[in-house]
Tab-separated table of C-alpha atoms and ligand atoms in Angstrom:
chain	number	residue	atom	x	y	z
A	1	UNK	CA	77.515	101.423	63.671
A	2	UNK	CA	78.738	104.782	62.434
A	3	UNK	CA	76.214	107.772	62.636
A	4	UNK	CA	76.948	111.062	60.638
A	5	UNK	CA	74.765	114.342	61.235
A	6	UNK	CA	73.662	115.714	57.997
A	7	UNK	CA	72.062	119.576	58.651
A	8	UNK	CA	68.932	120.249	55.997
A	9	UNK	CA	67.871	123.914	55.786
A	10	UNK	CA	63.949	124.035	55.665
A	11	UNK	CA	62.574	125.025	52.234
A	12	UNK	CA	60.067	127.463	54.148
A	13	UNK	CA	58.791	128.504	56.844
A	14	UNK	CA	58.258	126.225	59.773
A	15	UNK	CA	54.333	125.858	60.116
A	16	UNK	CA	53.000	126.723	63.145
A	17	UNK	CA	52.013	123.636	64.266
A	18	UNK	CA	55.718	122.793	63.919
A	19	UNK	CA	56.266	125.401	66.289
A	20	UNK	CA	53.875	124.576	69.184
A	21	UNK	CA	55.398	121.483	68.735
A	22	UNK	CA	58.720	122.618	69.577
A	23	UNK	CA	57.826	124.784	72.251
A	24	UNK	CA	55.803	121.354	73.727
A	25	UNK	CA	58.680	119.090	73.748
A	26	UNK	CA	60.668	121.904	75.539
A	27	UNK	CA	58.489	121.845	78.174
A	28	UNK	CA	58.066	118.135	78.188
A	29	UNK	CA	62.146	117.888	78.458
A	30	UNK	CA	62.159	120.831	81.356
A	31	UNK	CA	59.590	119.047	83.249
A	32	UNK	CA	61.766	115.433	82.630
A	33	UNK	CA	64.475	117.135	83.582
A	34	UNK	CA	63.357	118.187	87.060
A	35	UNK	CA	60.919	115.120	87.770
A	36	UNK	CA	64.560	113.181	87.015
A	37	UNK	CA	66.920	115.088	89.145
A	38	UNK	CA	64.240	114.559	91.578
A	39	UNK	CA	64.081	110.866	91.513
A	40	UNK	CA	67.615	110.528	90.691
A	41	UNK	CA	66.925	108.737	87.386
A	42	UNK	CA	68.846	109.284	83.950
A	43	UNK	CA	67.849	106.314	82.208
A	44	UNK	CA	65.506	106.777	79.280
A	45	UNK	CA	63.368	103.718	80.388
A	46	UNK	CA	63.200	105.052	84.340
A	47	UNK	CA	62.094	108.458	83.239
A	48	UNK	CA	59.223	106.766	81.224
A	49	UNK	CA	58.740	104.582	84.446
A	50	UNK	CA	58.407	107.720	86.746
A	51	UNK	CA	56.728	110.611	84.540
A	52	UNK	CA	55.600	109.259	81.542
A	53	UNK	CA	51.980	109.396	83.445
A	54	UNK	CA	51.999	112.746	84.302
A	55	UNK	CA	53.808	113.943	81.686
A	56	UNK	CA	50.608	112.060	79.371
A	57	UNK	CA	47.944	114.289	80.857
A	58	UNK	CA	49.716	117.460	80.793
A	59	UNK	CA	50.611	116.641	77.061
A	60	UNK	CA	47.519	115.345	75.710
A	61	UNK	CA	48.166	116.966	72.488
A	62	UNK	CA	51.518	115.795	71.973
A	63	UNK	CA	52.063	112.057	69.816
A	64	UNK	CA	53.290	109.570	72.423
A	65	UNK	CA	56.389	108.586	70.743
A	66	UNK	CA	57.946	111.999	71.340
A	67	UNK	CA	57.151	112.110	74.548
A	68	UNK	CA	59.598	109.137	74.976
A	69	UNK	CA	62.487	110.795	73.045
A	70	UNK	CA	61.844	114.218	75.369
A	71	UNK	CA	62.944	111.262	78.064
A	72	UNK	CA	65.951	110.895	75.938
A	73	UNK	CA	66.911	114.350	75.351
A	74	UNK	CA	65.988	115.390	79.437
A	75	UNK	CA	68.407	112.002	80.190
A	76	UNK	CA	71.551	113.500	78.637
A	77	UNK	CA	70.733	116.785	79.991
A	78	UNK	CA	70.816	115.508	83.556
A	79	UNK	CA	74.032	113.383	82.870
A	80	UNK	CA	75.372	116.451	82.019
A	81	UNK	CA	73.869	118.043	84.803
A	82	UNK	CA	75.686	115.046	86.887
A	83	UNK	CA	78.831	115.022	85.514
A	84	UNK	CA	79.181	118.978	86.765
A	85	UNK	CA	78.110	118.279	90.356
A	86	UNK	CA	80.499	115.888	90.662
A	87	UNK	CA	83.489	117.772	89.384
A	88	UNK	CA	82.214	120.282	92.150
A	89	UNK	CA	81.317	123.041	89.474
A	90	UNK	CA	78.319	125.206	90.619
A	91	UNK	CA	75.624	124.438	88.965
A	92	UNK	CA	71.906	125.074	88.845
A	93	UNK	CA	68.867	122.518	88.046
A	94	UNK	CA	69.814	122.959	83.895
A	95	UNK	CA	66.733	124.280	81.793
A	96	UNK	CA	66.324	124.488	78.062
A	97	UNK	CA	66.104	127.365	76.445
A	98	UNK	CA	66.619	126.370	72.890
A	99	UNK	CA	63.620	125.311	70.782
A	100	UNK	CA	64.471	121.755	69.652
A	101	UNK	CA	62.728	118.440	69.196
A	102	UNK	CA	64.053	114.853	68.876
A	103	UNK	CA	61.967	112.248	66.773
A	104	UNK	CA	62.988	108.875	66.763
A	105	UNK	CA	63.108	107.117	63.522
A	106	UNK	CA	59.894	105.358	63.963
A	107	UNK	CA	58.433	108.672	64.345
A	108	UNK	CA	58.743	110.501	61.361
A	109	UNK	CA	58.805	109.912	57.578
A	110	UNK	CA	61.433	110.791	55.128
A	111	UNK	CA	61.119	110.656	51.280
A	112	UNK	CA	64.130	110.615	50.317
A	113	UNK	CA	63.762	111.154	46.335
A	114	UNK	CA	61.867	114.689	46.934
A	115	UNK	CA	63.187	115.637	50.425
A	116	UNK	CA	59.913	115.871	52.546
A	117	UNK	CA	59.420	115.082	55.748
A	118	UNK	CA	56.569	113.975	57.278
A	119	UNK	CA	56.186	114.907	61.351
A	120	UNK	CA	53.550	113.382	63.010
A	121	UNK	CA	52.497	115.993	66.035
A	122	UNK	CA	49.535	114.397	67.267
A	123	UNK	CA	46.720	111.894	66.291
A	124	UNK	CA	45.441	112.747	62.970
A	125	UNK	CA	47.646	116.053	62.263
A	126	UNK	CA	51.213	115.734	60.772
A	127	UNK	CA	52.873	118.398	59.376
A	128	UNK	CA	54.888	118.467	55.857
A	129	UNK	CA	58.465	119.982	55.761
A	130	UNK	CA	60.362	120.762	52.958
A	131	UNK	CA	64.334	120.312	52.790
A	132	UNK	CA	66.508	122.219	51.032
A	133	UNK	CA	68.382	119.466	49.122
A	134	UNK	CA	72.032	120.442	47.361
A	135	UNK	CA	74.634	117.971	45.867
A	136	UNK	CA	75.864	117.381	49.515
A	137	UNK	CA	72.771	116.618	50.489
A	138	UNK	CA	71.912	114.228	47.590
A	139	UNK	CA	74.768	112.234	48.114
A	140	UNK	CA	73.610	110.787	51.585
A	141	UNK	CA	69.647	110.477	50.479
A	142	UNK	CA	70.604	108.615	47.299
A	143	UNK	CA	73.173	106.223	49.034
A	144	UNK	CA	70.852	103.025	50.166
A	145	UNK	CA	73.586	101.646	52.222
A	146	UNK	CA	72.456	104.172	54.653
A	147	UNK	CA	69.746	104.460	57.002
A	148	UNK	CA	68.172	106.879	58.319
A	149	UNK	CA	68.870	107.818	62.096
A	150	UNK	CA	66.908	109.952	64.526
A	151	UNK	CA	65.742	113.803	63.417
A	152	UNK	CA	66.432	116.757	65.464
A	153	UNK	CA	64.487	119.673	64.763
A	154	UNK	CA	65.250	123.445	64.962
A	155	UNK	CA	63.746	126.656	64.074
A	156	UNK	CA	65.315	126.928	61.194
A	157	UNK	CA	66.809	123.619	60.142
A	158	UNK	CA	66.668	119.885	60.334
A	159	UNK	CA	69.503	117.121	61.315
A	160	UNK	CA	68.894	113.718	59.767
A	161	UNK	CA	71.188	110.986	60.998
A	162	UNK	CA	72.200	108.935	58.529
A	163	UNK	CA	73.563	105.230	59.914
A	164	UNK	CA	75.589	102.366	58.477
A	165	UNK	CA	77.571	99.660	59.695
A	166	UNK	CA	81.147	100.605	59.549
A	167	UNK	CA	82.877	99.150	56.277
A	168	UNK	CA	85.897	96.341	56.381
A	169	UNK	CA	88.621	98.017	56.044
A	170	UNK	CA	90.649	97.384	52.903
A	171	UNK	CA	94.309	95.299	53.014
A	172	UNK	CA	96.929	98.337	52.062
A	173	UNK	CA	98.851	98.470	49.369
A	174	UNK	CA	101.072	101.351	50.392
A	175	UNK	CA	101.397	103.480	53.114
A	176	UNK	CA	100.836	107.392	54.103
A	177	UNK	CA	103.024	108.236	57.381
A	178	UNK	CA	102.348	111.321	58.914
A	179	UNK	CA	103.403	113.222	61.286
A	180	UNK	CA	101.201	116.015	62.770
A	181	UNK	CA	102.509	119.704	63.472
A	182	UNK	CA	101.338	122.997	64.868
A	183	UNK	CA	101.295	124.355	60.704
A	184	UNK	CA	100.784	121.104	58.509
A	185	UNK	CA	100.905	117.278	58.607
A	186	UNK	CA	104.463	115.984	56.912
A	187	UNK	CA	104.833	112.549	56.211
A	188	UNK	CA	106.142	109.506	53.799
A	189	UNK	CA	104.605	108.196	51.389
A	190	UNK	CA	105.549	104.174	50.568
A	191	UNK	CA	104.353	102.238	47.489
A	192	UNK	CA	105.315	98.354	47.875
A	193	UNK	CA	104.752	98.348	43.689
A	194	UNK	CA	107.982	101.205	43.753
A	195	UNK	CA	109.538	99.988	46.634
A	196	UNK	CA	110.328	104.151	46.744
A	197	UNK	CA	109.127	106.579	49.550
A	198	UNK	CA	108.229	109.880	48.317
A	199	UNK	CA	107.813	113.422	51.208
A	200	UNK	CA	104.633	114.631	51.469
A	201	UNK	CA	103.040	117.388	52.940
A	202	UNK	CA	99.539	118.854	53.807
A	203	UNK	CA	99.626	122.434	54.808
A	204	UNK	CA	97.816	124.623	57.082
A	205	UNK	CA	99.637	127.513	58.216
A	206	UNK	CA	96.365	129.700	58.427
A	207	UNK	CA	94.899	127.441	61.307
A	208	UNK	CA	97.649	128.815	63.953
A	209	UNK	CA	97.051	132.283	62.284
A	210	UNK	CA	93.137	132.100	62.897
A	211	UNK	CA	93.946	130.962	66.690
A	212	UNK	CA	96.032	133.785	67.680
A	213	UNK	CA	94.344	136.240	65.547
A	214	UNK	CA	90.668	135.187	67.953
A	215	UNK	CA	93.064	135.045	71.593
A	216	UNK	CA	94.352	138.668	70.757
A	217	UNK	CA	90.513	139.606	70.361
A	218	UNK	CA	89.036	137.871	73.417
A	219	UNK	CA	92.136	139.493	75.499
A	220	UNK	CA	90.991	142.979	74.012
A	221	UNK	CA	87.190	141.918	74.710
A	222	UNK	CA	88.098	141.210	78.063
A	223	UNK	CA	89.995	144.184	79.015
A	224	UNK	CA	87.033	146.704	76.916
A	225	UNK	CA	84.303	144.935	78.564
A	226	UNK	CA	86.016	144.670	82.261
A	227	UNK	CA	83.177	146.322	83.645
A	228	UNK	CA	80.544	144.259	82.411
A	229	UNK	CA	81.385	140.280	83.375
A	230	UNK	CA	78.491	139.219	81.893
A	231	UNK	CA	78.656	140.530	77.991
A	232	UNK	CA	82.550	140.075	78.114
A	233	UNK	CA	81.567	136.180	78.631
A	234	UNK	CA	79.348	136.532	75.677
A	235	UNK	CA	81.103	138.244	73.648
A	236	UNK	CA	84.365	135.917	74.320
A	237	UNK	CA	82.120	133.195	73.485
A	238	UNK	CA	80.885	134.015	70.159
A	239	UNK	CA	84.660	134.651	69.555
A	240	UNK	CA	85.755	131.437	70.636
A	241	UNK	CA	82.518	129.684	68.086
A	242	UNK	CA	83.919	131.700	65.712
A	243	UNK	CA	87.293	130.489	65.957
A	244	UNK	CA	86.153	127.106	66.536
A	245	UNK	CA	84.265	127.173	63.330
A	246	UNK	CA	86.683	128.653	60.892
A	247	UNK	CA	89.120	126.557	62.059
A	248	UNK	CA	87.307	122.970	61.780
A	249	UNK	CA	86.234	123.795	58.149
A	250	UNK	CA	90.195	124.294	57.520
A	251	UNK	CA	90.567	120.971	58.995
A	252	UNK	CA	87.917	119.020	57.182
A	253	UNK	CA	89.821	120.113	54.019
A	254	UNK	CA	92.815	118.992	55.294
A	255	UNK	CA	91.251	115.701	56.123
A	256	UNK	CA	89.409	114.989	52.534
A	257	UNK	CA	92.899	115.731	50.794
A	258	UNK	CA	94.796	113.270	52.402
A	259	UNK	CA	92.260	110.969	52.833
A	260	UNK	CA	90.854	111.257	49.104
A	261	UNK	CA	94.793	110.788	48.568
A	262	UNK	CA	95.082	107.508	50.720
A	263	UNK	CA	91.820	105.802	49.380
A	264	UNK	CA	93.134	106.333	45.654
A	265	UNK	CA	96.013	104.771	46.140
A	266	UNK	CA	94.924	102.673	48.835
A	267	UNK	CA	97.285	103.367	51.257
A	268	UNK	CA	96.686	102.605	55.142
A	269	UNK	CA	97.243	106.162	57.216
A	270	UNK	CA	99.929	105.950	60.346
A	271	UNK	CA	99.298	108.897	62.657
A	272	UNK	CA	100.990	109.393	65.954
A	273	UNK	CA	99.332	108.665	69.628
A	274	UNK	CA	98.681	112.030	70.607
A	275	UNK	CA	96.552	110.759	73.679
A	276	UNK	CA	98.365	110.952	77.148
A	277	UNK	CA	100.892	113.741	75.560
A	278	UNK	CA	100.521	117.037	78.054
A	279	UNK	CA	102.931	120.051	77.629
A	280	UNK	CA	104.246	121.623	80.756
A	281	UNK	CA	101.719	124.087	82.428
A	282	UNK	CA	102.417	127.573	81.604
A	283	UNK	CA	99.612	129.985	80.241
A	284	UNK	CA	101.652	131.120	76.799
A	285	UNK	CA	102.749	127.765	76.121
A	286	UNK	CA	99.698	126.356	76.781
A	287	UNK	CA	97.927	128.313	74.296
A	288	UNK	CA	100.440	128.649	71.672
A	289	UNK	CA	101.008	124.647	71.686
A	290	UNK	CA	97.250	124.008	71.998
A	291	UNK	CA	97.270	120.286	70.862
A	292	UNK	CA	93.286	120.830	70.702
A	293	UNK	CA	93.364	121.284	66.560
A	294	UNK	CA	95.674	118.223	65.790
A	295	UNK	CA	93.610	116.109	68.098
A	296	UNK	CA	90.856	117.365	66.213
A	297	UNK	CA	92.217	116.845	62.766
A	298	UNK	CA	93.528	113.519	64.457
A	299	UNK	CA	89.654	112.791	65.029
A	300	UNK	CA	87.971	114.229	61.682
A	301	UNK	CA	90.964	112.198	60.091
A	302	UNK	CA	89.776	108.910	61.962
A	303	UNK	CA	86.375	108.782	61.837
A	304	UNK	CA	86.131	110.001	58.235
A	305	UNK	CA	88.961	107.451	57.640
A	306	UNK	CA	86.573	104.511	59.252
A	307	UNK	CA	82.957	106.175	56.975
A	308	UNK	CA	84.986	105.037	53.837
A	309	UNK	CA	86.758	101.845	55.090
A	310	UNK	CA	90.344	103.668	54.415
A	311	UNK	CA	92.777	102.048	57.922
A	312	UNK	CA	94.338	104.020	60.118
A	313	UNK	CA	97.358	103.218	62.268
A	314	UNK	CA	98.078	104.761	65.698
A	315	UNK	CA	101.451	104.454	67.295
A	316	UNK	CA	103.814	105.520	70.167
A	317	UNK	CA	105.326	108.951	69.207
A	318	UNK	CA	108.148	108.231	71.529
A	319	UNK	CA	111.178	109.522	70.707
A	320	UNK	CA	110.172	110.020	66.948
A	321	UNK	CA	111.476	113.489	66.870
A	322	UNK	CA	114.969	112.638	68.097
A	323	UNK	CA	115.629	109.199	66.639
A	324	UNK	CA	118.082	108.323	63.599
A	325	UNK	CA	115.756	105.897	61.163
A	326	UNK	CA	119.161	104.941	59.634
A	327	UNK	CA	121.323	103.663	62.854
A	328	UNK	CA	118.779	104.062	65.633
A	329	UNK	CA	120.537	106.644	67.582
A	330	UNK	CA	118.490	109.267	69.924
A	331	UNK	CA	119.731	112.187	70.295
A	332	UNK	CA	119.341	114.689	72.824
A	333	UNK	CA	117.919	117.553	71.837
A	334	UNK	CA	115.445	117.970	68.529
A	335	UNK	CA	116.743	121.908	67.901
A	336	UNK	CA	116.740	122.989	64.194
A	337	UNK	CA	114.721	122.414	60.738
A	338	UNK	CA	116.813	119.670	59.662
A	339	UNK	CA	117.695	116.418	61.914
A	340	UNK	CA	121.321	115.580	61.233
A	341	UNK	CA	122.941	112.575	62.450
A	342	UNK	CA	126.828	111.388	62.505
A	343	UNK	CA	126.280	108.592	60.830
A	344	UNK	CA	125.767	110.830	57.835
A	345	UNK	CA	121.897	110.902	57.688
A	346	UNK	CA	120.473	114.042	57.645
A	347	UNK	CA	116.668	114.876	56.756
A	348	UNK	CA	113.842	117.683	57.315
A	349	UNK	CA	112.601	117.125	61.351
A	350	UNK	CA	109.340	116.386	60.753
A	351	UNK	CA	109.655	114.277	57.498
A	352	UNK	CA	111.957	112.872	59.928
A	353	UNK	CA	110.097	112.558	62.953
A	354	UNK	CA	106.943	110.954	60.161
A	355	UNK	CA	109.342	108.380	58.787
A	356	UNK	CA	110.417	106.972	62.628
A	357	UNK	CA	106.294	106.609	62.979
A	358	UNK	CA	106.173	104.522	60.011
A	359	UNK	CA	109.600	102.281	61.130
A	360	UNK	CA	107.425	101.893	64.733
A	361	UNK	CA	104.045	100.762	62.647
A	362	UNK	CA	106.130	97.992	60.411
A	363	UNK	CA	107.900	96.906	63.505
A	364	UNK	CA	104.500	96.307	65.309
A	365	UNK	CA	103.181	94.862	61.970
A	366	UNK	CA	100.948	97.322	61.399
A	367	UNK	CA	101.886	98.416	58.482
A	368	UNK	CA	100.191	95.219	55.807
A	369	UNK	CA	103.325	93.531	55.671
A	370	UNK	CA	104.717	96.522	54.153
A	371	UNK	CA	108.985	97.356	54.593
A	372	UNK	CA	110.556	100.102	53.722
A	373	UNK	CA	114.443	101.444	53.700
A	374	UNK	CA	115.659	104.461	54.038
A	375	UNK	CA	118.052	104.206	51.468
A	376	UNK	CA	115.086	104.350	48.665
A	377	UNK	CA	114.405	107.707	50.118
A	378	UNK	CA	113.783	110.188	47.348
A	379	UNK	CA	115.050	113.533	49.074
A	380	UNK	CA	114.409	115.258	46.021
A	381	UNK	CA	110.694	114.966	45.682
A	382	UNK	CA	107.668	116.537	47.550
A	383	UNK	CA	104.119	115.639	47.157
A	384	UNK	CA	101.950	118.085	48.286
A	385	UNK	CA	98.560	116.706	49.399
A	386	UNK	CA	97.254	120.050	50.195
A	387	UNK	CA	97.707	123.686	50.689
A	388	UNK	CA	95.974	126.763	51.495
A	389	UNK	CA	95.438	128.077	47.790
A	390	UNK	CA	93.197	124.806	46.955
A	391	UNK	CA	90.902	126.028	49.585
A	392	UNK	CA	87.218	126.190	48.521
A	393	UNK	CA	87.533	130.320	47.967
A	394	UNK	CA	90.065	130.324	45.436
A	395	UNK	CA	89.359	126.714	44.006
A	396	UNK	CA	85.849	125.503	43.999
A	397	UNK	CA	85.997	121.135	44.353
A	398	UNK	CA	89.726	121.707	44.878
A	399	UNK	CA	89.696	118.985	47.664
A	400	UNK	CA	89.273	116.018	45.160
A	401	UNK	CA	93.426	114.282	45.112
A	402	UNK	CA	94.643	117.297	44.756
A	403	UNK	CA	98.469	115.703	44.188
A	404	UNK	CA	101.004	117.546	42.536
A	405	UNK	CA	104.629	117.168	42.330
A	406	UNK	CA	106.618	120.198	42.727
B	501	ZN	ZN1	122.143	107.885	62.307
């Protein structure tokens, strides 16, 4: 079952039986939270075994149903709560702060054609909200194939999951090889119709830009704000949201290019393993190399990848940067732009590095039967899935197979 989070902004004001709500199942969760930790319970069904009583008469205004999702909400808490105490970090007995409610899907109504909600808060009061509904929006409301998922209300916005059983995945008729980089995915494309294998590229030089620009401003944070521990923290952490932020939305782009690429011409995607791979330890390096946003594009990649049914292949990077595709030679070291070999081959690194991925998915027969040889190589071509300029800014709906041939 695949569950994606769609946020609603609220049409108005959040009525203020909305908000006693909220500020209800806070209290509910705090006091789950503690009765919990107490008994040593995380399980929903235990904390409605222990507290759900209790919990009833100091509630009596609150419908049952979210009581029972407070247990839900107050059981991750304290398996987060958990999960710290036994790494040994110091911790104290966790309390929410935010304002936020959980409704299961039982306990709420959603019309889907005008966007209103209907919250139950207790026996004969329920509460109307009204969702902002845009194009995005309307895309997941309209689609039957989905249901809808439990809601998670805020202040000043709504998240509606939407579920649906994940789709078959369709039989490939080509391939899209990629191999991931610091600054942009490069890869091979192979059609089995052409029996050619075209370069391709996705670029996203600004992602490294936006991660060094945010470290230089935490380090100057840090050293402005010495004195005062606790606003440097906060500071450094609305940098690092920030950061975190500006760079996922470059990498969701990235994503719907090559994906809307692959699913047009019904390619399956190979990526590279990048579980297991650690650089050496060393503060600079660590940072500069931060594998975090490929693992993340790796992720966004997959699991949008698996929404529309598009396969994706994972292999062994081993060795892909240094290996001849032509003769099977490793070298020793992987210095330079281009990877040349004595056997006369000589190619880009990373095109390189993408098209030793793809030889390692056909020999595992992962690839739909699909072979490929190097000699149909066209050196001369580049396909360029995407780039900075078609970013939303300076191309609105740029991100629909945006393929040119340069
Ligand atoms: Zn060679």
């Amino acid at each position: 079952m695949l569950i994606k989070g769609v946020v609603f902004r609220l049409d108005t004001d959040l009525p203020s039986e909305a908000k006693y709500l909220l500020e209800d199942f806070r209290l509910a969760v705090n006091n789950a939270v503690r009765a919990g930790i107490q008994a040593r319970v995380t399980s929903r069904n235990a904390l409605n075994r222990i507290a759900y009583k209790d919990l009833c008469q100091e509630h009596p205004r609150m419908y049952a149903k979210h009581l029972v999702s407070a247990f839900e909400v107050a059981g991750g808490v304290i398996k987060n709560y958990r999960r710290r105490v036994r790494k040994g970090v110091a911790c104290r007995i966790p309390y929410v702060k935010r304002l936020m409610m959980k409704a299961e899907n039982q306990a709420y109504k959603l019309d889907r054609e005008s966007g209103i909600i209907d919250l139950p808060i207790r026996a004969g009061c329920h509460v109307k909200l009204k969702l902002v509904v845009s194009q995005y929006h309307r895309k997941y409301l309209g689609d039957t194939a989905l249901s809808l998922g439990s809601l998670t209300l805020l202040p000043d916005r709504v998240i509606i999951a939407f579920r649906k059983g994940a789709p078959a995945p369709y039989t490939p008729a080509s391939v899209l090889s990629l191999d991931t980089n610091e600054r942009s995915l490069d890869g091979v494309f192979v059609d089995s119709h052409s029996e050619g294998a075209v370069p391709v590229k996705a670029e996203f030089p600004d992602v490294a830009i936006i991660q060094q620009r945010h470290h230089d401003r935490r380090r100057r944070l840090q050293k402005k704000k010495a004195h005062d521990r606790r606003t440097s923290r906060r500071l450094c952490r609305r940098e690092g949201t920030r950061e975190r932020h500006r760079v996922e939305y470059r990498l969701h782009q990235v994503a719907d290019a090559v994906l809307s690429f692959a699913e047009g011409k019904k390619s399956a995607v190979v990526l590279e393993d990048l579980t297991g791979i650690r650089y050496k330890r060393g503060k600079d390096m660590n940072r500069r190399l931060s594998l975090w946003p490929r693992r993340k594009l790796h992720q966004i990649i997959e699991y949008k990848a698996q929404w529309k049914g598009i396969p994706v292949v994972k292999v062994d990077p081993s060795y892909s940067s240094r290996k001849c595709p032509v003769c099977g030679r490793i070298q020793d070291s992987r210095m330079g732009t281009e990877f040349v070999c004595d056997c006369g081959w000589h190619l880009d690194r990373h095109i390189n590095a993408s098209l030793n991925l793809l030889q390692t998915a056909i020999s595992n027969g992962m690839a739909g039967g699909l072979r490929f040889d190097p000699g149909a190589f066209q050196h001369d071509v580049m396909m360029i899935l995407y780039e900075p300029a078609m970013a939303a800014r300076s191309e609105p709906n740029g991100t629909s197979c945006d393929c040119e041939v340069t």
